[in-house]
Short mmCIF file of C-alpha atoms in Angstrom, two decimals:
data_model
loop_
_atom_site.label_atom_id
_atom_site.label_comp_id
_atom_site.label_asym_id
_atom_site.label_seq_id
_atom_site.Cartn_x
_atom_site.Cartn_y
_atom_site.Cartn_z
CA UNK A 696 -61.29 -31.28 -90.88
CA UNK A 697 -59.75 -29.23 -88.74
CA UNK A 698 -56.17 -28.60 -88.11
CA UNK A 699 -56.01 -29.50 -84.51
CA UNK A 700 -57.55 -32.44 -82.33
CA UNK A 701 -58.53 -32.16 -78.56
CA UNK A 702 -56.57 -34.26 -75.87
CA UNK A 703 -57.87 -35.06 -72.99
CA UNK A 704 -56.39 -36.92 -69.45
CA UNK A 705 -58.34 -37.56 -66.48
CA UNK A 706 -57.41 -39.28 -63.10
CA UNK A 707 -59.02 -40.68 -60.21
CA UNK A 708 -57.80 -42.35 -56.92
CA UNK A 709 -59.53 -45.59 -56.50
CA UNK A 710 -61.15 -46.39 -52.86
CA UNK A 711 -60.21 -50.30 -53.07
CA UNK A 712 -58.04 -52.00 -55.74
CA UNK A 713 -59.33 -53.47 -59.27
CA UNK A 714 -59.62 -57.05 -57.75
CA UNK A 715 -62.12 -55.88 -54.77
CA UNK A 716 -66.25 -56.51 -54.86
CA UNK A 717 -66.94 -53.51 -54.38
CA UNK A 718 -65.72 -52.39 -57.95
CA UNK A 719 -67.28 -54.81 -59.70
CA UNK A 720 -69.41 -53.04 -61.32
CA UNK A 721 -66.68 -49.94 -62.33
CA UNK A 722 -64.70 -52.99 -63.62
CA UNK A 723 -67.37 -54.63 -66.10
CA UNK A 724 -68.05 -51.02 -67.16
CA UNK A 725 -64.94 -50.35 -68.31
CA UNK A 726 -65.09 -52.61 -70.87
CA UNK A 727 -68.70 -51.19 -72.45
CA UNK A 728 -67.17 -47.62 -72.14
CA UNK A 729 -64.09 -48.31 -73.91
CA UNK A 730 -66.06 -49.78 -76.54
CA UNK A 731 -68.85 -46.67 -76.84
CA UNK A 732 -65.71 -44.51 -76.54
CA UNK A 733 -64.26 -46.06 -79.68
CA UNK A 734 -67.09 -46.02 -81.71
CA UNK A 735 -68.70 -42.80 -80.81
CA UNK A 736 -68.35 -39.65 -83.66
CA UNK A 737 -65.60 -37.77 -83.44
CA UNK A 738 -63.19 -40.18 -81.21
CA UNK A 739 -59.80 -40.23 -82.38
CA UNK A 740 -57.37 -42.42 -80.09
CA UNK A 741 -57.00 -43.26 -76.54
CA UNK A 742 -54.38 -45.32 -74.68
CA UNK A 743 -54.52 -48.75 -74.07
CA UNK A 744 -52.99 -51.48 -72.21
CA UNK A 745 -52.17 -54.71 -73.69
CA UNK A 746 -55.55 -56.13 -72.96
CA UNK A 747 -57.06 -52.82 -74.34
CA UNK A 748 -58.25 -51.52 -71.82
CA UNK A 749 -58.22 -48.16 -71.56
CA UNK A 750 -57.61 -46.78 -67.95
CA UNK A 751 -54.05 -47.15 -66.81
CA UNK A 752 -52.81 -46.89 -63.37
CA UNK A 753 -49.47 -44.80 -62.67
CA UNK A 754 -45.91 -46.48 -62.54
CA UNK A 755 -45.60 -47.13 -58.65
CA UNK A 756 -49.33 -45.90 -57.39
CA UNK A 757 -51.96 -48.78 -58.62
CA UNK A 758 -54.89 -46.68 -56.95
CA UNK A 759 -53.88 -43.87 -59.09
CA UNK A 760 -55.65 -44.34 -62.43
CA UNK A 761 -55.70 -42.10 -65.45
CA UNK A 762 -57.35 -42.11 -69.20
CA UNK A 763 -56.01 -40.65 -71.92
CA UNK A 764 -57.80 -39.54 -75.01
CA UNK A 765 -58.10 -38.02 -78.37
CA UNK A 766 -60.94 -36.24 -80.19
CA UNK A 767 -61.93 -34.08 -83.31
CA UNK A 768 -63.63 -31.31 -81.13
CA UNK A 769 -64.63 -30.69 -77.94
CA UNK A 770 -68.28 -31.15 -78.51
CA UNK A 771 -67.76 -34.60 -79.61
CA UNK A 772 -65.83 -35.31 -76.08
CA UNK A 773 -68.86 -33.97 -74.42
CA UNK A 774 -71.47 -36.28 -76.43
CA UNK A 775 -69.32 -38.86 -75.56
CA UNK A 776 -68.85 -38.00 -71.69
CA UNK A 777 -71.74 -36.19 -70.64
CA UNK A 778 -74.77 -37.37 -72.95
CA UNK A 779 -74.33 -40.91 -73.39
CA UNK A 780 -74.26 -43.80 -71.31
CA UNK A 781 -71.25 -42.68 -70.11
CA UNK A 782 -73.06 -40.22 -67.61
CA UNK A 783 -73.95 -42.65 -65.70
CA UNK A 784 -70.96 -44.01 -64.35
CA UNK A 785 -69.84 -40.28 -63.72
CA UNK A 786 -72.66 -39.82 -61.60
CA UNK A 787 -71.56 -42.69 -59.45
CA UNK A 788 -68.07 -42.07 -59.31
CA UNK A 789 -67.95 -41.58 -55.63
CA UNK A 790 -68.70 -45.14 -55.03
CA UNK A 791 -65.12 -45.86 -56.49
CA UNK A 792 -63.37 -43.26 -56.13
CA UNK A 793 -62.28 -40.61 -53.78
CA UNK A 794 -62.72 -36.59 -54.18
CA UNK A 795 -60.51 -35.12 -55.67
CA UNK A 796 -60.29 -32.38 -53.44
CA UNK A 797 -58.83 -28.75 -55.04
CA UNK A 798 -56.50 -30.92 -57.08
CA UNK A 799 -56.51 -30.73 -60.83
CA UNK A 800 -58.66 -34.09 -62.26
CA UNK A 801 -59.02 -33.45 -65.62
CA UNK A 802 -57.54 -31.24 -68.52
CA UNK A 803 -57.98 -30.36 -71.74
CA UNK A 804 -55.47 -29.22 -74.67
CA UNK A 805 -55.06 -28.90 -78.26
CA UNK A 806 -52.46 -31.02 -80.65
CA UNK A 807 -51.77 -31.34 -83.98
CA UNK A 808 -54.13 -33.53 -85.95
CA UNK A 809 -51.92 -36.46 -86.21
CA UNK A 810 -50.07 -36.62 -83.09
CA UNK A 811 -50.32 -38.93 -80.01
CA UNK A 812 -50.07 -37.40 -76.27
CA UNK A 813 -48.10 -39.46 -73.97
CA UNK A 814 -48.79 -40.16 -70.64
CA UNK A 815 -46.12 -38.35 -69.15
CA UNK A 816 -47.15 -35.32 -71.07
CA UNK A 817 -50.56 -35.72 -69.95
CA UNK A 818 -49.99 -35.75 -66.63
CA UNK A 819 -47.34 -32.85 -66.65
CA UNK A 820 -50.48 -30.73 -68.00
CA UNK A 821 -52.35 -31.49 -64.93
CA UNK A 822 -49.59 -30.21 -63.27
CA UNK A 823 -49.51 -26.76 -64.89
CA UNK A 824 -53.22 -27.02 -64.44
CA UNK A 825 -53.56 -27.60 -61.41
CA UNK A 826 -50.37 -24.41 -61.02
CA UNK A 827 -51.39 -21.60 -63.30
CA UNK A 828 -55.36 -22.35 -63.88
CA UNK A 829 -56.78 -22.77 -67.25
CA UNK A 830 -54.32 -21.49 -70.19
CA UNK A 831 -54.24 -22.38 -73.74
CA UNK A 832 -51.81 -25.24 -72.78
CA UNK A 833 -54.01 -26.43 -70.18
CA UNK A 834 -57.69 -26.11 -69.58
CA UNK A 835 -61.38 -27.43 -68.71
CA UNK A 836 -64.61 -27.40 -69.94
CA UNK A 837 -65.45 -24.86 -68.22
CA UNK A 838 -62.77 -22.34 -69.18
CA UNK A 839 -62.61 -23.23 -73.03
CA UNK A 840 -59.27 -22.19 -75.24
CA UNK A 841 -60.23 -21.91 -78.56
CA UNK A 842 -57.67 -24.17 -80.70
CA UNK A 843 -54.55 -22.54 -82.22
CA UNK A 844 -55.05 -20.88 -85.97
CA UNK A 845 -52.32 -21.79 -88.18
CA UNK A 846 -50.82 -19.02 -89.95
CA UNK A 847 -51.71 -18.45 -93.85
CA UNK A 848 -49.49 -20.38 -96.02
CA UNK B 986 -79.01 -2.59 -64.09
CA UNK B 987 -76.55 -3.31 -66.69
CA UNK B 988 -76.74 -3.39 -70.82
CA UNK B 989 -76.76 -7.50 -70.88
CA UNK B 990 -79.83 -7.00 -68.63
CA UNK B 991 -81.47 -4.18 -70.82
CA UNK B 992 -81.04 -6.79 -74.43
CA UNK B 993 -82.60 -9.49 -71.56
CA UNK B 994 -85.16 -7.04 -70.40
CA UNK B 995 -86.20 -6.25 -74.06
CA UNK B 996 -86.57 -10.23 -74.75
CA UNK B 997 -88.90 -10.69 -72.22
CA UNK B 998 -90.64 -7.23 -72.67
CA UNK B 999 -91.89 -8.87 -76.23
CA UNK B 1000 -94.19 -11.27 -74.48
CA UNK B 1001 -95.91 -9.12 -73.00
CA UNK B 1002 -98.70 -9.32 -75.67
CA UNK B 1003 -100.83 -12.12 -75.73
CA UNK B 1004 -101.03 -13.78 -78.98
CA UNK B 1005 -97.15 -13.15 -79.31
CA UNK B 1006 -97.05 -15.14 -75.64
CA UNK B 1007 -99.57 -17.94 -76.96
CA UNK B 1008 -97.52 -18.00 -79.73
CA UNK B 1009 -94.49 -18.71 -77.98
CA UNK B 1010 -95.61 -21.40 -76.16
CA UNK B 1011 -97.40 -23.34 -78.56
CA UNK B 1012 -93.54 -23.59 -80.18
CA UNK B 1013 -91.77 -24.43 -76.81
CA UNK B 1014 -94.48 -27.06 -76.08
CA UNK B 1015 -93.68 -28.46 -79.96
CA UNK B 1016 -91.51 -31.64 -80.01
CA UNK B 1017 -89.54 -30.28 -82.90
CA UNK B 1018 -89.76 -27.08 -85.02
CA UNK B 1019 -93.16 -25.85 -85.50
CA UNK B 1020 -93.89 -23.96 -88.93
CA UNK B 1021 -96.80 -20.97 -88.64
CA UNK B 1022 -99.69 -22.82 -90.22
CA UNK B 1023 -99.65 -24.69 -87.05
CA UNK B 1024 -99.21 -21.40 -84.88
CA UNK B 1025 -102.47 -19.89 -86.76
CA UNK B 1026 -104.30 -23.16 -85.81
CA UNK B 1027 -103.46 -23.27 -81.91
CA UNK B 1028 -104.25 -19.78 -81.95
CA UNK B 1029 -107.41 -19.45 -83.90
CA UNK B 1030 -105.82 -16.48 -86.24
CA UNK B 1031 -104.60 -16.00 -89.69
CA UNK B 1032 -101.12 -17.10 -90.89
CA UNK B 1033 -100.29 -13.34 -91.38
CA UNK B 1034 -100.78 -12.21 -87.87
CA UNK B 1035 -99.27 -15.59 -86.44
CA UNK B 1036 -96.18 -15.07 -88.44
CA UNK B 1037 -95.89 -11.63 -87.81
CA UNK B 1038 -96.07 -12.54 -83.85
CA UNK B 1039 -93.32 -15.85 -84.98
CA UNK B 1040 -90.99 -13.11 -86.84
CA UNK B 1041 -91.15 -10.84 -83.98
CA UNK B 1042 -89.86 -13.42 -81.40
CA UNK B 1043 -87.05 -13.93 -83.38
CA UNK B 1044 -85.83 -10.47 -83.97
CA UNK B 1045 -86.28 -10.08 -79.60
CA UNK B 1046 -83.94 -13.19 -79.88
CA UNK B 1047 -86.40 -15.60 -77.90
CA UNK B 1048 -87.08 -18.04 -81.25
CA UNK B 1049 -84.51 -19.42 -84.19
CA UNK B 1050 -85.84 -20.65 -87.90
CA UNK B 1051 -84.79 -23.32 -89.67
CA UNK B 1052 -86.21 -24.29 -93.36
CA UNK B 1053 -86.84 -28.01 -94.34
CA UNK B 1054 -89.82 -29.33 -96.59
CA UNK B 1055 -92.74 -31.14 -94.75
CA UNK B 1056 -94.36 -32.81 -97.27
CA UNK B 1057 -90.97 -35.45 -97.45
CA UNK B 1058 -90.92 -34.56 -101.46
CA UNK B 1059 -87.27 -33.75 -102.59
CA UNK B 1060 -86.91 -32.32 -105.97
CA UNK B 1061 -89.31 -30.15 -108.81
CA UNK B 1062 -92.45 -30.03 -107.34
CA UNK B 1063 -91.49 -30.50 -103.90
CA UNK B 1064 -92.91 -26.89 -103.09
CA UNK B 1065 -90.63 -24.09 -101.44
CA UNK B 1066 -89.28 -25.18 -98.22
CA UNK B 1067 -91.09 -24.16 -95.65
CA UNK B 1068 -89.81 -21.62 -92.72
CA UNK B 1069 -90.09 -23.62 -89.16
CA UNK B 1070 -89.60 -21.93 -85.79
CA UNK B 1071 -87.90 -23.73 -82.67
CA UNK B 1072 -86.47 -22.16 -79.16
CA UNK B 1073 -83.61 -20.29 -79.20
CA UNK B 1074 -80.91 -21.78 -76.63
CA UNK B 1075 -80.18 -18.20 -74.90
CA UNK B 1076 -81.48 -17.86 -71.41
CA UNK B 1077 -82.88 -14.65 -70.33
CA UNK B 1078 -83.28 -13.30 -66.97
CA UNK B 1079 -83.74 -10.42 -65.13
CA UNK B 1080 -83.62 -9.54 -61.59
CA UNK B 1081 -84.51 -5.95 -60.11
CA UNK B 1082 -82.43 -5.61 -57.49
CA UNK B 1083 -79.52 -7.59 -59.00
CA UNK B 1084 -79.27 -10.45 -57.79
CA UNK B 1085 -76.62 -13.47 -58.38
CA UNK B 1086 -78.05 -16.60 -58.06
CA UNK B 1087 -76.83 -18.67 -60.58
CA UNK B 1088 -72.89 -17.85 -59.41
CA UNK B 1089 -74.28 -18.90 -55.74
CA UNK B 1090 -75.49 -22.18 -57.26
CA UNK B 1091 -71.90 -22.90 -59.31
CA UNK B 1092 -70.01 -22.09 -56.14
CA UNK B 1093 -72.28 -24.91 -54.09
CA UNK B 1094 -71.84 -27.03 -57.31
CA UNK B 1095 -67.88 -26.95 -57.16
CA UNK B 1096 -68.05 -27.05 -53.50
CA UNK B 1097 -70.06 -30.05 -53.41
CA UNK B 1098 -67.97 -32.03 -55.98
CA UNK B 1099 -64.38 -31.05 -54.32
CA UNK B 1100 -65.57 -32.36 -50.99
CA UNK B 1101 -67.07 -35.64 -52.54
CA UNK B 1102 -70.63 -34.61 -51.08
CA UNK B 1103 -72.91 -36.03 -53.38
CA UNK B 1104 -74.27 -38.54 -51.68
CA UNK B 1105 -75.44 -35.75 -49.65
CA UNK B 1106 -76.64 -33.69 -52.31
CA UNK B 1107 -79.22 -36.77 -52.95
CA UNK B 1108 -80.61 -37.21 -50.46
CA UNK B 1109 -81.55 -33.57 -50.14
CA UNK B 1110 -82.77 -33.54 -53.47
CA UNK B 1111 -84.83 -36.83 -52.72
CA UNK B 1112 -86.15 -35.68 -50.09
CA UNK B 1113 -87.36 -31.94 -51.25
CA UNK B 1114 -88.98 -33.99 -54.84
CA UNK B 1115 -90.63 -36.06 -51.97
CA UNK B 1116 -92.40 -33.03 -50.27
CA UNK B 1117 -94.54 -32.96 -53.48
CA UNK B 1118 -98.05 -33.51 -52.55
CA UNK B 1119 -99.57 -36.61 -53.57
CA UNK B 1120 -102.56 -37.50 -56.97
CA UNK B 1121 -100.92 -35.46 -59.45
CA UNK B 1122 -100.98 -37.16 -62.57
CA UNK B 1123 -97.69 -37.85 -64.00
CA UNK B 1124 -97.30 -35.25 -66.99
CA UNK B 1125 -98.67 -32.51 -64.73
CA UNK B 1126 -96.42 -33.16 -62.08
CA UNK B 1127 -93.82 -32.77 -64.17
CA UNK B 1128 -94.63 -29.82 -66.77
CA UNK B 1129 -95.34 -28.06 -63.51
CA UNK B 1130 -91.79 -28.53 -62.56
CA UNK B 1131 -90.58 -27.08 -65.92
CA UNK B 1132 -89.33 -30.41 -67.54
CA UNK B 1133 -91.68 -30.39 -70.83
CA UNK B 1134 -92.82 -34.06 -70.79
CA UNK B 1135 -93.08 -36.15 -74.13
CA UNK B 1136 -94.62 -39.52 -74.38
CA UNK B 1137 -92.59 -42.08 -76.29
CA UNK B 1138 -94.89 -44.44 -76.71
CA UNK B 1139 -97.23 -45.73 -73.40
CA UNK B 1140 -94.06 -47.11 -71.88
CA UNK B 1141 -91.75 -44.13 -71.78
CA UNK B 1142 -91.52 -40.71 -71.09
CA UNK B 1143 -88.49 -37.85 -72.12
CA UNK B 1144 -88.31 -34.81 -70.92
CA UNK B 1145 -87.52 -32.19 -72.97
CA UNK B 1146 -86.45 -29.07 -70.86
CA UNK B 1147 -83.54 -29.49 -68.45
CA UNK B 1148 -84.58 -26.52 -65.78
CA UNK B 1149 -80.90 -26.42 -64.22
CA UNK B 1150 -79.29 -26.40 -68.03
CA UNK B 1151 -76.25 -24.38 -67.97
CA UNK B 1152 -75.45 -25.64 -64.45
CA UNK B 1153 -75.76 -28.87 -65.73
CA UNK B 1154 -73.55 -28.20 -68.54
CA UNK B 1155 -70.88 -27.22 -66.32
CA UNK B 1156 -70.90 -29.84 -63.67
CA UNK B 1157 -72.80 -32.76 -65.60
CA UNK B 1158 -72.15 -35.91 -62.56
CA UNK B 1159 -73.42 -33.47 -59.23
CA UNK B 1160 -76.21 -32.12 -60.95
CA UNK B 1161 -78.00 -34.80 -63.15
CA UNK B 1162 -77.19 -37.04 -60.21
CA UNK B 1163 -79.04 -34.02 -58.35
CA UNK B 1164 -81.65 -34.29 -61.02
CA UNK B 1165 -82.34 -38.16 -61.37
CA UNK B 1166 -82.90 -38.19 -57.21
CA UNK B 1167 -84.94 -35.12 -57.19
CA UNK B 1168 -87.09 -36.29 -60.11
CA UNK B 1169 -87.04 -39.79 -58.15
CA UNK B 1170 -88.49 -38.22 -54.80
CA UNK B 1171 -90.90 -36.14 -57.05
CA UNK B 1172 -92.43 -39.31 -58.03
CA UNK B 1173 -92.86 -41.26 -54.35
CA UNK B 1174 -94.08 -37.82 -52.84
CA UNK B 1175 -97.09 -38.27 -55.81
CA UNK B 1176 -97.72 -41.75 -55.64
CA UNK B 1177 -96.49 -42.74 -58.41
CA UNK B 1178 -93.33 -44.73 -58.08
CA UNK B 1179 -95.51 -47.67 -58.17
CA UNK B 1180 -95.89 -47.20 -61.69
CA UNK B 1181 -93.10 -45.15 -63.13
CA UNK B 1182 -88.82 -45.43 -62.90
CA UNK B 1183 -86.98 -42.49 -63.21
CA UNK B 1184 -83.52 -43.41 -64.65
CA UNK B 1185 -80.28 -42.01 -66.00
CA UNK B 1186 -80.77 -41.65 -69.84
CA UNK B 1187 -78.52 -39.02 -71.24
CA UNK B 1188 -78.88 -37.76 -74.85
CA UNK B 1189 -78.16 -34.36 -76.24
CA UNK B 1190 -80.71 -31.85 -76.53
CA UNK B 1191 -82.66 -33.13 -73.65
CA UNK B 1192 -83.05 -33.80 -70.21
CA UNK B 1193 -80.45 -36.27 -68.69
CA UNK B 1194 -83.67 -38.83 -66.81
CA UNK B 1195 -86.34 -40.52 -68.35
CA UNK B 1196 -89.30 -42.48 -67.00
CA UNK B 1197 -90.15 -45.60 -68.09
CA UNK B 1198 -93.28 -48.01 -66.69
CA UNK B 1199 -92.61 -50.41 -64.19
#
């Protein structure tokens, strides 16, 4: 077990609200993606609403949505993301969502096994994202931090 | 040229000998790890030579060994385990003059997804797979396009190489969305959409698309 967990926020800008037809099928596959995401290896936590579902849209902006999510390591985020099911619905993102432009749509950090990332601190490390580039307090898949050593008790 | 192209240029320099080449590909055409008996037996020579040629990929970097028993015994008896040899993940590559194509391609890639262009990206992709000329049968037209085919049964088909790997690795959505159309237009440009679905099928180790019979 290792001493630190991987975070991980993501956010999107929906192209019609929840209720519409055309996101009918982004809607029913939220529900079979929550449920992979909870029992696929390596998943750790993710926010919820009250009905459990897990993509929540920001106080005051209901086209701005955002997940939230917790995970062993890195590579088990990736299984999860990129070589499941879950691909699939990435790859047709644009029907139900806009681009995202140069702005910062998902990050990656490390926490202490154990503790929960809140939403306001997820989004503040988009922000620093999105201002400094990757860092160790803020990063992407693509420009890895390796996770903090502890020192030797 | 510089010193990462040198270790890449010495890789590829140990192919240059036949049997060791043979060799090689009877393990990247394997569906799992491939132990030298087998080797000798594609190639028609002894297990000495075959895992001299095995031993010497692996030292240029080009194969990995794992050990595991074959015969399923566990326990006294059981025999030694016995050494396999699979791919090694590195890619090598070298280009006299230099030349940057694979930063050219990530640029496009992160282009293409910050401008939302996808759709675009497609329907070019369809439409180059479609250019494909028609009659090929369907494992040829694919091992000719670098994606090492693997019946799963007479229903189903995986593919075991991913040609645009590490691109894919770094921008999974644009470019096995890229993949699944081009792979798509591959199959109506040979005839044979009639008879085979390309679909997104993501697993690690593999391929995102697999084909599976109408």
């Amino acid at each position: 077990m290792s001493d630190f967990h991987l975070a991980q926020i993501n956010t999107a800008r929906l192209r019609a609200p929840l209720e519409d037809p055309s996101m009918i099928d982004f809607v029913e596959g939220l529900t079979l993606m929550n449920a992979l995401a909870d029992r696929s290896p390596g998943f750790v936590w993710r926010l919820a609403d009250e009905g459990g579902d897990g993509t929540v849209a920001a106080p005051g902006d209901p086209s701005r949505i955002y997940t939230l999510s917790v995970w062993e390591s890195p590579e088990h985020l990736r299984a999860y993301a990129y070589q499941s099911q879950h691909l699939e619905y990435l790859r047709r993102r644009r029907d139900w969502f806009h681009p995202h432009g140069s702005q910062a749509a998902l990050v990656l950090w490390w926490l202490p096994a154990g503790q929960i990332p809140t939403l306001r601190q997820g989004i503040s490390r988009l922000g620093r994202l999105q201002a400094d580039g990757p860092t160790p307090e803020g990063f992407t898949f693509r420009e890895m931090f390796p996770a903090p050593q502890l020192a030797p008790r | 040229m510089t010193t990462e192209d040198l270790t890449d240029l010495d890789a590829l320099a140990s192919l240059t000998d036949r049997v060791r080449r043979q060799a090689y590909t009877v393990v990247a055409d394997g569906s799992g790890p491939v132990g030298r008996d087998e080797v000798a037996e594609a190639l028609g020579v002894g297990r000495t030579l075959a895992a001299f040629h095995l031993d010497k990929l692996v030292a240029a970097g080009l194969l990995e060994v794992s050990y595991a028993r074959r015969s399923g015994k566990t326990g006294p008896g059981a025999g030694r385990p016995a050494k396999l040899y699979r791919l090694a993940p590195a890619e090598h590559a070298v280009s006299v003059p230099p030349r940057a194509y694979r930063t050219a391609a990530e640029l496009l890639a992160e282009a293409v997804e910050q401008a939302g262009a996808e759709e675009t990206l497609y329907r070019v992709a369809r439409r180059h797979g479609r250019r494909t000329p028609p009659g090929a049968e369907v494992t040829e037209l694919l091992t000719g396009q670098g994606y090492a085919p693997v019946a799963d049964g007479p229903e189903r088909i995986e593919l075991r190489n991913c040609p645009f790997h590490r691109l894919a690795e770094q921008f999974p959505p644009v470019i096995c969305g890229m993949n699944l159309a081009m792979i798509t237009g591959l199959l109506a440009g040979a005839g044979l959409d009639g008879e085979w679905a390309a679909r997104m099928d993501a697993a690690p180790g593999r391929c995102c698309v697999s084909l599976s019979k109408k």
